[in-house]
mmCIF file of C-alpha atoms in Angstrom:
data_model
loop_
_atom_site.group_PDB
_atom_site.id
_atom_site.type_symbol
_atom_site.label_atom_id
_atom_site.label_comp_id
_atom_site.label_asym_id
_atom_site.label_seq_id
_atom_site.Cartn_x
_atom_site.Cartn_y
_atom_site.Cartn_z
ATOM 1 C CA MET A 1 115.439 119.228 111.487
ATOM 2 C CA ARG A 2 112.443 119.566 109.162
ATOM 3 C CA TYR A 3 114.437 121.975 106.946
ATOM 4 C CA ALA A 4 117.259 119.468 106.617
ATOM 5 C CA ILE A 5 114.809 116.679 105.761
ATOM 6 C CA ALA A 6 113.186 118.838 103.079
ATOM 7 C CA ALA A 7 116.577 119.705 101.631
ATOM 8 C CA LEU A 8 117.649 116.075 101.402
ATOM 9 C CA LEU A 9 114.422 115.154 99.633
ATOM 10 C CA MET A 10 114.863 118.059 97.236
ATOM 11 C CA VAL A 11 118.286 116.718 96.258
ATOM 12 C CA ALA A 12 116.773 113.315 95.475
ATOM 13 C CA LEU A 13 113.858 114.820 93.577
ATOM 14 C CA LEU A 14 116.055 117.101 91.513
ATOM 15 C CA ALA A 15 117.976 114.025 90.394
ATOM 16 C CA ALA A 16 114.786 112.330 89.195
ATOM 17 C CA THR A 17 112.560 115.202 88.083
ATOM 18 C CA PRO A 18 112.907 117.835 85.321
ATOM 19 C CA ALA A 19 114.675 120.907 86.626
ATOM 20 C CA SER A 20 111.681 123.122 85.840
ATOM 21 C CA ALA A 21 109.301 121.121 88.042
ATOM 22 C CA ASP A 22 107.944 122.498 91.310
ATOM 23 C CA VAL A 23 108.162 119.939 94.095
ATOM 24 C CA LEU A 24 105.565 120.089 96.870
ATOM 25 C CA LEU A 25 106.268 118.265 100.143
ATOM 26 C CA PHE A 26 103.830 116.466 102.437
ATOM 27 C CA THR A 27 104.354 114.974 105.887
ATOM 28 C CA PHE A 28 103.078 111.737 107.442
ATOM 29 C CA GLU A 29 101.351 110.962 110.736
ATOM 30 C CA ASN A 30 101.466 107.680 112.586
ATOM 31 C CA ILE A 31 98.182 105.736 112.890
ATOM 32 C CA THR A 32 99.227 102.555 114.722
ATOM 33 C CA ARG A 33 101.274 103.811 117.705
ATOM 34 C CA ASN A 34 102.758 100.416 118.449
ATOM 35 C CA HIS A 35 105.880 102.039 119.924
ATOM 36 C CA GLN A 36 106.022 105.795 120.384
ATOM 37 C CA PRO A 37 109.755 106.231 119.632
ATOM 38 C CA ASP A 38 109.201 104.421 116.307
ATOM 39 C CA ALA A 39 106.191 106.599 115.556
ATOM 40 C CA ASP A 40 108.289 109.702 116.259
ATOM 41 C CA THR A 41 111.103 108.433 114.021
ATOM 42 C CA GLY A 42 108.760 107.891 111.091
ATOM 43 C CA GLN A 43 107.094 111.269 111.459
ATOM 44 C CA ALA A 44 110.491 112.965 111.552
ATOM 45 C CA GLN A 45 112.109 111.098 108.642
ATOM 46 C CA LEU A 46 109.417 110.316 106.059
ATOM 47 C CA LEU A 47 108.216 112.732 103.394
ATOM 48 C CA LEU A 48 106.233 112.634 100.157
ATOM 49 C CA GLY A 49 107.208 114.882 97.256
ATOM 50 C CA VAL A 50 104.680 115.624 94.479
ATOM 51 C CA ALA A 51 105.800 117.103 91.171
ATOM 52 C CA PRO A 52 104.539 117.408 87.583
ATOM 53 C CA VAL A 53 106.519 115.619 84.904
ATOM 54 C CA GLU A 54 106.195 115.413 81.122
ATOM 55 C CA ASP A 55 102.967 114.523 79.312
ATOM 56 C CA GLY A 56 100.740 115.608 82.161
ATOM 57 C CA ARG A 57 101.981 112.968 84.581
ATOM 58 C CA VAL A 58 102.402 113.410 88.319
ATOM 59 C CA ARG A 59 105.354 111.942 90.210
ATOM 60 C CA PHE A 60 105.031 110.822 93.832
ATOM 61 C CA THR A 61 108.419 110.429 95.541
ATOM 62 C CA PHE A 62 108.782 108.832 98.964
ATOM 63 C CA SER A 63 111.950 109.535 100.944
ATOM 64 C CA ASN A 64 113.492 108.347 104.181
ATOM 65 C CA SER A 65 116.005 110.935 105.336
ATOM 66 C CA GLY A 66 117.405 108.953 108.286
ATOM 67 C CA PRO A 67 119.464 108.676 110.357
ATOM 68 C CA ASP A 68 117.456 106.200 112.450
ATOM 69 C CA ALA A 69 116.760 102.709 111.135
ATOM 70 C CA CYS A 70 113.433 102.044 109.401
ATOM 71 C CA THR A 71 112.322 100.773 105.988
ATOM 72 C CA ILE A 72 109.340 101.752 103.845
ATOM 73 C CA GLY A 73 108.042 98.351 102.741
ATOM 74 C CA LEU A 74 104.547 99.073 101.434
ATOM 75 C CA ILE A 75 102.974 102.158 99.840
ATOM 76 C CA ALA A 76 99.197 102.468 99.407
ATOM 77 C CA PHE A 77 97.220 105.090 97.477
ATOM 78 C CA GLU A 78 93.579 105.900 98.018
ATOM 79 C CA ASN A 79 92.024 106.812 94.682
ATOM 80 C CA PRO A 80 88.901 108.998 94.838
ATOM 81 C CA ASN A 81 88.574 108.967 91.018
ATOM 82 C CA LEU A 82 91.832 110.896 90.889
ATOM 83 C CA LEU A 83 94.613 108.650 89.587
ATOM 84 C CA GLY A 84 94.652 107.098 86.131
ATOM 85 C CA ASP A 85 97.155 104.605 84.766
ATOM 86 C CA LEU A 86 100.468 103.859 86.455
ATOM 87 C CA VAL A 87 103.210 104.876 84.035
ATOM 88 C CA ASP A 88 106.437 103.967 85.798
ATOM 89 C CA VAL A 89 108.110 103.046 89.076
ATOM 90 C CA LEU A 90 111.496 104.700 89.435
ATOM 91 C CA ASP A 91 113.546 102.438 91.675
ATOM 92 C CA GLY A 92 116.851 100.599 91.618
ATOM 93 C CA ASN A 93 115.753 98.596 88.578
ATOM 94 C CA ASN A 94 115.371 101.608 86.309
ATOM 95 C CA GLY A 95 117.730 104.368 87.309
ATOM 96 C CA GLY A 96 116.652 105.126 90.853
ATOM 97 C CA VAL A 97 118.431 104.305 94.102
ATOM 98 C CA PRO A 98 120.486 101.080 93.795
ATOM 99 C CA GLY A 99 119.063 98.385 96.031
ATOM 100 C CA VAL A 100 115.535 99.819 96.168
ATOM 101 C CA ALA A 101 113.043 97.651 94.251
ATOM 102 C CA PHE A 102 109.249 98.046 94.328
ATOM 103 C CA GLY A 103 106.492 96.423 92.310
ATOM 104 C CA LEU A 104 102.782 96.973 91.804
ATOM 105 C CA ASP A 105 100.847 94.721 94.171
ATOM 106 C CA LYS A 106 97.925 93.028 92.432
ATOM 107 C CA LYS A 107 96.239 92.296 95.758
ATOM 108 C CA VAL A 108 94.478 95.064 97.675
ATOM 109 C CA ARG A 109 96.008 94.817 101.139
ATOM 110 C CA ASN A 110 94.732 96.467 104.305
ATOM 111 C CA LEU A 111 97.014 99.178 105.632
ATOM 112 C CA PRO A 112 97.595 98.338 109.321
ATOM 113 C CA GLY A 113 95.486 100.680 111.426
ATOM 114 C CA GLY A 114 93.613 101.979 108.407
ATOM 115 C CA ASN A 115 90.241 100.605 109.457
ATOM 116 C CA SER A 116 90.495 102.223 112.895
ATOM 117 C CA LEU A 117 90.494 105.786 111.526
ATOM 118 C CA VAL A 118 87.392 107.987 111.788
ATOM 119 C CA VAL A 119 87.307 107.838 107.998
ATOM 120 C CA PRO A 120 88.746 104.374 107.227
ATOM 121 C CA PHE A 121 91.649 104.220 104.808
ATOM 122 C CA HIS A 122 90.543 102.299 101.701
ATOM 123 C CA GLU A 123 93.554 101.720 99.485
ATOM 124 C CA ALA A 124 93.013 101.089 95.789
ATOM 125 C CA ILE A 125 96.595 100.911 94.507
ATOM 126 C CA THR A 126 99.427 99.329 96.487
ATOM 127 C CA PHE A 127 103.139 98.767 95.934
ATOM 128 C CA GLN A 128 105.401 96.428 97.856
ATOM 129 C CA ALA A 129 109.154 96.261 98.159
ATOM 130 C CA HIS A 130 110.573 93.049 96.748
ATOM 131 C CA ASN A 131 111.972 90.432 99.105
ATOM 132 C CA PRO A 132 113.967 90.644 101.233
ATOM 133 C CA ARG A 133 111.877 93.683 102.111
ATOM 134 C CA PRO A 134 114.211 95.264 104.699
ATOM 135 C CA HIS A 135 116.896 95.448 101.991
ATOM 136 C CA LYS A 136 114.733 96.303 98.964
ATOM 137 C CA GLY A 137 112.560 98.862 100.748
ATOM 138 C CA VAL A 138 113.363 102.552 101.227
ATOM 139 C CA ASN A 139 116.029 102.759 103.923
ATOM 140 C CA PRO A 140 117.663 105.899 105.388
ATOM 141 C CA GLY A 141 119.031 108.111 102.625
ATOM 142 C CA GLU A 142 116.931 106.397 99.911
ATOM 143 C CA TRP A 143 113.785 107.119 97.894
ATOM 144 C CA VAL A 144 111.368 105.620 95.381
ATOM 145 C CA SER A 145 109.028 107.319 92.860
ATOM 146 C CA MET A 146 105.773 106.388 91.128
ATOM 147 C CA ASP A 147 104.525 108.220 88.020
ATOM 148 C CA PHE A 148 100.790 108.308 87.280
ATOM 149 C CA GLN A 149 98.621 109.724 84.567
ATOM 150 C CA LEU A 150 95.706 111.535 86.159
ATOM 151 C CA ALA A 151 92.103 110.599 85.537
ATOM 152 C CA PRO A 152 90.342 112.615 82.804
ATOM 153 C CA THR A 153 89.619 116.235 83.822
ATOM 154 C CA ARG A 154 91.797 115.865 86.946
ATOM 155 C CA THR A 155 94.785 118.166 87.501
ATOM 156 C CA LEU A 156 97.849 118.510 89.704
ATOM 157 C CA GLU A 157 95.889 121.100 91.670
ATOM 158 C CA ASP A 158 93.326 118.402 92.517
ATOM 159 C CA VAL A 159 96.109 116.145 93.821
ATOM 160 C CA VAL A 160 97.535 118.926 95.987
ATOM 161 C CA ALA A 161 94.104 119.907 97.287
ATOM 162 C CA GLY A 162 93.259 116.285 98.105
ATOM 163 C CA LEU A 163 96.489 115.720 100.015
ATOM 164 C CA SER A 164 96.167 119.064 101.812
ATOM 165 C CA GLU A 165 92.495 118.619 102.761
ATOM 166 C CA GLY A 166 92.621 114.892 103.520
ATOM 167 C CA TRP A 167 90.175 113.510 100.949
ATOM 168 C CA PHE A 168 93.073 111.922 99.047
ATOM 169 C CA ARG A 169 95.492 110.041 101.297
ATOM 170 C CA VAL A 170 98.627 107.975 100.823
ATOM 171 C CA GLY A 171 99.722 105.425 103.402
ATOM 172 C CA MET A 172 102.900 103.511 104.178
ATOM 173 C CA HIS A 173 103.795 100.466 106.230
ATOM 174 C CA VAL A 174 107.250 100.961 107.712
ATOM 175 C CA GLN A 175 109.272 98.214 109.374
ATOM 176 C CA ALA A 176 112.780 97.342 110.597
ATOM 177 C CA PHE A 177 112.878 100.046 113.253
ATOM 178 C CA SER A 178 115.698 99.656 115.763
ATOM 179 C CA SER A 179 113.119 98.241 118.196
ATOM 180 C CA GLY A 180 112.291 95.491 115.701
ATOM 181 C CA GLY A 181 108.745 96.823 115.363
ATOM 182 C CA SER A 182 106.660 98.284 112.550
ATOM 183 C CA GLU A 183 104.286 101.219 112.152
ATOM 184 C CA ALA A 184 101.798 102.594 109.623
ATOM 185 C CA PHE A 185 101.519 106.209 108.503
ATOM 186 C CA ILE A 186 99.223 108.322 106.318
ATOM 187 C CA THR A 187 99.736 111.741 104.775
ATOM 188 C CA SER A 188 98.931 114.563 107.181
ATOM 189 C CA GLY A 189 99.243 117.720 105.093
ATOM 190 C CA PRO A 190 101.814 120.054 103.525
ATOM 191 C CA ALA A 191 105.281 120.201 105.040
ATOM 192 C CA ALA A 192 106.689 123.435 106.373
ATOM 193 C CA VAL A 193 109.687 124.289 104.216
ATOM 194 C CA PRO A 194 112.272 127.078 104.488
ATOM 195 C CA GLU A 195 112.494 130.128 102.291
ATOM 196 C CA PRO A 196 113.899 129.347 98.803
ATOM 197 C CA ALA A 197 117.299 130.869 99.592
ATOM 198 C CA THR A 198 117.625 128.801 102.766
ATOM 199 C CA LEU A 199 116.507 125.633 101.003
ATOM 200 C CA ALA A 200 118.970 126.232 98.173
ATOM 201 C CA LEU A 201 121.775 126.649 100.709
ATOM 202 C CA LEU A 202 120.799 123.431 102.513
ATOM 203 C CA ALA A 203 120.451 121.513 99.269
ATOM 204 C CA GLY A 204 123.800 122.813 98.067
ATOM 205 C CA GLY A 205 125.422 121.612 101.259
ATOM 206 C CA SER A 206 123.807 118.199 100.853
ATOM 207 C CA VAL A 207 125.065 117.911 97.284
ATOM 208 C CA LEU A 208 128.557 118.825 98.450
ATOM 209 C CA LEU A 209 128.356 116.162 101.162
ATOM 210 C CA ILE A 210 127.251 113.545 98.618
ATOM 211 C CA ARG A 211 130.109 114.464 96.273
ATOM 212 C CA ARG A 212 132.628 114.225 99.086
ATOM 213 C CA ARG A 213 131.347 110.774 100.045
ATOM 214 C CA ARG A 214 131.576 109.571 96.445
ATOM 215 C CA THR A 215 135.151 110.782 96.127
ATOM 216 C CA ALA A 216 136.238 109.562 99.557
#
């Protein structure tokens, strides 16, 4: 299952990222546990892809592989002097997935469950899906990307190390589960991905499936 999820995200990232870029994948863990089946769904379906893009920027891509119902409605970044200026949000308004629409949130909102962690989650940069959120958020089979310049002297390696070691975290509030509930998640570390040949085969099959659906 995890291989298939990684392959689907790779297909989305390859559509939005220069072909030469290396995409690194990170998983999420649930922090609210309102309803265990919903927590399991989110942990199985949600991934973060991190890739370098032109001019020293870093692209963060959030995907929901499906098939179970849930919608990413809010994305929150901690910023331990790591991220610089926001450059772009790649969503349905500017060439991303039609129907997905996110905007920078000028208010610093508390991520549900974030204050209950051993090290509380203190978000500095948040994005919200436009209303109606269940339709404009990231639903199964969709994704959204944010491009940032890094702070001076910071590098992609710092971003990867922070996400891997837990001193830089990204959180999400996810709603519209089939139960009607919502859950919050934070990054939990690198995702296990298949060997390149296996991933290429999976991604190729996903592309073929997409083409067949478009021509159906």
